[in-house]
Amino acid sequence: GENVEQHPSTLSVQEGDSAVIKCTYSDSASNYFPWYKQELGKRPQLIIDIRSNVGEKKDQRIAVTLNKTAKHFSLHITETQPEDSAVYFCAASRKAAGNKLTFGGGTRVLVKP
Amino acid sequence: EAGVAQSPRYKIIEKRQSVAFWCNPISGHATLYWYQQILGQGPKLLIQFQNNGVVDDSQLPKDRFSAERLKGVDSTLKIQPAKLEDSAVYLCASSFILAAYNEQFFGPGTRLTVL
């Protein structure tokens, strides 16, 4: 089955700096890669996603890149703010597997004011 | 629109006891998922329903876990008997249809502590 590795497990940045989280996946047939943000004690919420036919997607301060050949994708947060502090999860899925999401282990991001 | 509802929010039981969790998905969402999230880890899918049929239960420990979605709406997840390692947050999620690129909406979760 699919395996998703996520790095780093923790990330501390100064407010205003950029944060980058990287994920690799094992199943070359995976075609959908969402990113979820989970604040302490709250539910995971989708912040951005990318499909396998796209190499990059941006939404304001958040961007995601996908390298299908290398089977890795990354989340980029620019101009970080204290409210960006949370745990971020990457995930991968493919239609043939019922769109089952396989999650990475998570990255705890701390934005220091 | 109303989100995914789950109850209870918290549950403390002793090992070997039984427990049940309830989930009400977003209205009109045909696909429902149960995930187990152990502290410090990403959610792991336990079971996936499409309407009232099981799509994937390959990671459900069937000797102690069971789930149903009899009328294709609400769902219950049961653990009997519970073990210490079942301590986790149990998340329910739903999506509109079983299709690629379909966003999964998560409920607030039930935090289970097994003593």
Short mmCIF file of C-alpha atoms in Angstrom, two decimals:
data_model
loop_
_atom_site.label_atom_id
_atom_site.label_comp_id
_atom_site.label_asym_id
_atom_site.label_seq_id
_atom_site.Cartn_x
_atom_site.Cartn_y
_atom_site.Cartn_z
CA GLY A 1 0.00 0.00 0.00
CA GLU A 2 0.85 3.67 -0.07
CA ASN A 3 3.43 5.05 2.36
CA VAL A 4 3.89 8.79 2.96
CA GLU A 5 6.92 10.18 4.73
CA GLN A 6 6.92 13.77 6.02
CA HIS A 7 9.83 15.97 7.14
CA PRO A 8 10.65 17.71 9.35
CA SER A 9 8.61 16.58 12.33
CA THR A 10 9.02 19.99 13.98
CA LEU A 11 9.80 23.37 12.48
CA SER A 12 10.40 26.63 14.30
CA VAL A 13 10.52 29.86 12.30
CA GLN A 14 10.57 33.58 13.04
CA GLU A 15 7.48 35.52 12.14
CA GLY A 16 7.79 36.75 8.57
CA ASP A 17 10.14 33.96 7.47
CA SER A 18 9.17 31.11 5.16
CA ALA A 19 8.41 27.53 6.14
CA VAL A 20 8.84 24.49 3.93
CA ILE A 21 7.51 20.99 4.62
CA LYS A 22 8.41 18.06 2.40
CA CYS A 23 6.66 14.75 1.76
CA THR A 24 7.51 11.69 -0.28
CA TYR A 25 5.12 8.98 -1.38
CA SER A 26 5.64 5.44 -2.57
CA ASP A 27 2.74 4.69 -4.92
CA SER A 28 3.42 6.14 -8.36
CA ALA A 29 -0.30 5.83 -9.15
CA SER A 30 -1.28 8.37 -6.48
CA ASN A 31 -2.87 11.37 -8.12
CA TYR A 32 -4.22 13.64 -5.40
CA PHE A 33 -2.19 15.35 -2.68
CA PRO A 34 -4.01 17.44 -0.05
CA TRP A 35 -2.51 19.32 2.86
CA TYR A 36 -4.36 19.62 6.17
CA LYS A 37 -3.79 22.01 9.05
CA GLN A 38 -4.69 20.87 12.56
CA GLU A 39 -4.67 23.35 15.40
CA LEU A 40 -4.35 22.04 18.93
CA GLY A 41 -7.42 20.09 19.94
CA LYS A 42 -9.24 20.84 16.70
CA ARG A 43 -10.18 18.95 13.56
CA PRO A 44 -7.91 18.74 10.49
CA GLN A 45 -8.88 21.28 7.84
CA LEU A 46 -7.90 21.27 4.19
CA ILE A 47 -5.72 24.26 3.31
CA ILE A 48 -4.58 23.41 -0.21
CA ASP A 49 -4.42 20.44 -2.55
CA ILE A 50 -2.78 19.55 -5.83
CA ARG A 51 -3.61 17.05 -8.55
CA SER A 52 -1.07 14.98 -10.39
CA ASN A 53 -1.54 16.87 -13.66
CA VAL A 54 -0.31 20.11 -12.06
CA GLY A 55 3.20 20.98 -10.91
CA GLU A 56 2.46 23.93 -8.68
CA LYS A 57 -0.48 25.66 -7.05
CA LYS A 58 -0.64 28.87 -5.02
CA ASP A 59 -3.22 30.37 -2.71
CA GLN A 60 -2.12 33.66 -1.17
CA ARG A 61 0.78 32.84 1.19
CA ILE A 62 0.56 29.09 0.64
CA ALA A 63 1.94 27.13 -2.28
CA VAL A 64 2.37 23.46 -3.04
CA THR A 65 4.73 21.88 -5.56
CA LEU A 66 4.65 18.36 -6.94
CA ASN A 67 7.44 16.35 -8.57
CA LYS A 68 5.85 13.18 -9.91
CA THR A 69 9.12 11.75 -11.18
CA ALA A 70 10.74 11.95 -7.78
CA LYS A 71 7.46 11.23 -6.00
CA HIS A 72 7.64 14.14 -3.64
CA PHE A 73 5.61 17.23 -2.91
CA SER A 74 6.16 20.22 -0.69
CA LEU A 75 4.21 22.90 1.16
CA HIS A 76 5.58 26.42 1.22
CA ILE A 77 4.27 29.08 3.59
CA THR A 78 5.61 32.59 3.05
CA GLU A 79 5.51 35.56 5.42
CA THR A 80 4.59 33.31 8.33
CA GLN A 81 2.32 34.64 11.04
CA PRO A 82 1.66 33.39 14.60
CA GLU A 83 -1.69 31.97 13.48
CA ASP A 84 0.19 29.63 11.14
CA SER A 85 1.37 27.73 14.22
CA ALA A 86 -0.23 24.28 14.01
CA VAL A 87 0.44 20.72 12.90
CA TYR A 88 0.43 20.24 9.14
CA PHE A 89 -0.27 16.89 7.49
CA CYS A 90 0.35 15.89 3.91
CA ALA A 91 -1.60 13.05 2.34
CA ALA A 92 -1.82 11.09 -0.88
CA SER A 93 -4.56 9.10 -2.56
CA ARG A 94 -5.49 7.46 -5.84
CA LYS A 95 -8.86 6.77 -7.34
CA ALA A 96 -8.27 3.04 -7.78
CA ALA A 97 -7.79 2.73 -4.03
CA GLY A 98 -11.18 4.30 -3.35
CA ASN A 99 -9.56 7.69 -2.83
CA LYS A 100 -8.31 6.49 0.54
CA LEU A 101 -6.07 9.14 2.06
CA THR A 102 -2.73 8.01 3.47
CA PHE A 103 -1.33 10.68 5.78
CA GLY A 104 2.21 11.62 6.65
CA GLY A 105 3.31 11.79 10.26
CA GLY A 106 2.78 15.53 10.57
CA THR A 107 4.95 18.61 11.07
CA ARG A 108 4.53 20.79 14.10
CA VAL A 109 5.16 24.39 13.03
CA LEU A 110 5.87 27.06 15.61
CA VAL A 111 6.00 30.67 14.44
CA LYS A 112 7.83 32.80 16.95
CA PRO A 113 6.79 36.47 17.16
CA GLU B 1 -23.69 24.22 6.06
CA ALA B 2 -23.45 22.20 9.26
CA GLY B 3 -20.27 20.23 9.69
CA VAL B 4 -19.60 16.63 10.60
CA ALA B 5 -20.91 15.90 14.08
CA GLN B 6 -19.41 13.38 16.48
CA SER B 7 -20.22 12.24 19.98
CA PRO B 8 -19.11 11.85 22.62
CA ARG B 9 -16.19 14.29 22.50
CA TYR B 10 -14.33 12.53 25.29
CA LYS B 11 -14.50 9.04 26.74
CA ILE B 12 -12.49 7.35 29.47
CA ILE B 13 -12.85 3.61 29.96
CA GLU B 14 -10.90 0.76 31.47
CA LYS B 15 -9.27 -1.90 29.36
CA ARG B 16 -11.54 -4.75 28.33
CA GLN B 17 -14.59 -2.48 28.44
CA SER B 18 -16.64 -1.61 25.38
CA VAL B 19 -17.18 1.78 23.81
CA ALA B 20 -19.13 3.20 20.88
CA PHE B 21 -18.72 6.38 18.89
CA TRP B 22 -21.31 8.10 16.74
CA CYS B 23 -20.90 10.19 13.59
CA ASN B 24 -23.36 12.25 11.57
CA PRO B 25 -21.84 13.34 8.25
CA ILE B 26 -22.60 16.48 6.30
CA SER B 27 -26.03 16.23 4.69
CA GLY B 28 -25.82 14.69 1.25
CA HIS B 29 -22.35 13.25 1.70
CA ALA B 30 -22.37 9.66 0.49
CA THR B 31 -18.87 8.71 1.60
CA LEU B 32 -17.96 8.37 5.27
CA TYR B 33 -14.58 7.58 6.82
CA TRP B 34 -13.39 6.61 10.29
CA TYR B 35 -9.79 7.44 11.17
CA GLN B 36 -7.69 6.66 14.24
CA GLN B 37 -5.21 9.38 15.22
CA ILE B 38 -2.71 8.34 17.87
CA LEU B 39 -1.00 11.22 19.65
CA GLY B 40 1.79 12.66 17.53
CA GLN B 41 0.84 10.74 14.39
CA GLY B 42 -1.19 11.33 11.27
CA PRO B 43 -4.72 9.95 10.96
CA LYS B 44 -4.93 6.32 9.86
CA LEU B 45 -7.98 5.12 7.95
CA LEU B 46 -9.91 2.38 9.72
CA ILE B 47 -12.93 2.02 7.46
CA GLN B 48 -14.58 3.74 4.52
CA PHE B 49 -18.26 3.57 3.57
CA GLN B 50 -19.98 4.49 0.34
CA ASN B 51 -23.63 4.93 1.34
CA ASN B 52 -24.19 1.87 3.53
CA GLY B 53 -21.60 -0.36 1.87
CA VAL B 54 -17.99 -0.88 2.98
CA VAL B 55 -15.39 0.27 0.45
CA ASP B 56 -12.25 -0.40 2.48
CA ASP B 57 -11.80 -1.93 5.92
CA SER B 58 -8.35 -3.40 5.38
CA GLN B 59 -6.85 -1.59 8.39
CA LEU B 60 -9.73 -2.23 10.79
CA PRO B 61 -8.77 -4.67 13.60
CA LYS B 62 -11.83 -6.78 13.07
CA ASP B 63 -11.30 -8.93 16.16
CA ARG B 64 -12.25 -5.95 18.32
CA PHE B 65 -13.46 -3.11 16.10
CA SER B 66 -16.73 -2.96 14.20
CA ALA B 67 -18.55 -0.23 12.32
CA GLU B 68 -21.86 0.17 10.61
CA ARG B 69 -23.78 2.65 8.56
CA LEU B 70 -27.11 0.96 8.26
CA LYS B 71 -29.19 3.67 6.58
CA GLY B 72 -26.37 5.28 4.67
CA VAL B 73 -26.27 8.37 6.90
CA ASP B 74 -25.15 8.09 10.53
CA SER B 75 -22.42 5.68 11.50
CA THR B 76 -21.22 4.03 14.69
CA LEU B 77 -17.78 2.65 15.47
CA LYS B 78 -17.47 0.16 18.31
CA ILE B 79 -14.51 -1.26 20.18
CA GLN B 80 -15.01 -4.43 22.19
CA PRO B 81 -12.95 -5.15 24.22
CA ALA B 82 -10.72 -2.06 24.40
CA LYS B 83 -6.96 -2.28 24.85
CA LEU B 84 -4.54 0.32 26.18
CA GLU B 85 -3.19 0.91 22.67
CA ASP B 86 -6.63 2.00 21.48
CA SER B 87 -6.14 5.32 23.27
CA ALA B 88 -6.41 7.84 20.45
CA VAL B 89 -8.64 10.41 18.81
CA TYR B 90 -11.22 8.84 16.52
CA LEU B 91 -12.05 11.12 13.64
CA CYS B 92 -15.00 10.81 11.35
CA ALA B 93 -14.90 12.45 7.93
CA SER B 94 -17.25 12.68 4.99
CA SER B 95 -17.09 13.63 1.36
CA PHE B 96 -19.74 14.32 -1.24
CA ILE B 97 -19.03 11.38 -3.48
CA LEU B 98 -16.42 8.70 -3.91
CA ALA B 99 -14.35 10.50 -6.48
CA ALA B 100 -10.85 11.72 -7.02
CA TYR B 101 -10.02 15.16 -5.70
CA ASN B 102 -12.96 15.13 -3.34
CA GLU B 103 -12.34 17.08 -0.16
CA GLN B 104 -12.86 15.18 3.06
CA PHE B 105 -14.45 17.19 5.87
CA PHE B 106 -13.50 16.11 9.36
CA GLY B 107 -15.53 16.08 12.54
CA PRO B 108 -14.13 17.30 15.90
CA GLY B 109 -13.18 13.77 16.93
CA THR B 110 -13.70 11.63 20.02
CA ARG B 111 -10.74 11.44 22.36
CA LEU B 112 -10.62 7.94 23.89
CA THR B 113 -8.49 7.17 26.92
CA VAL B 114 -8.16 3.52 27.92
CA LEU B 115 -6.85 2.99 31.46
#
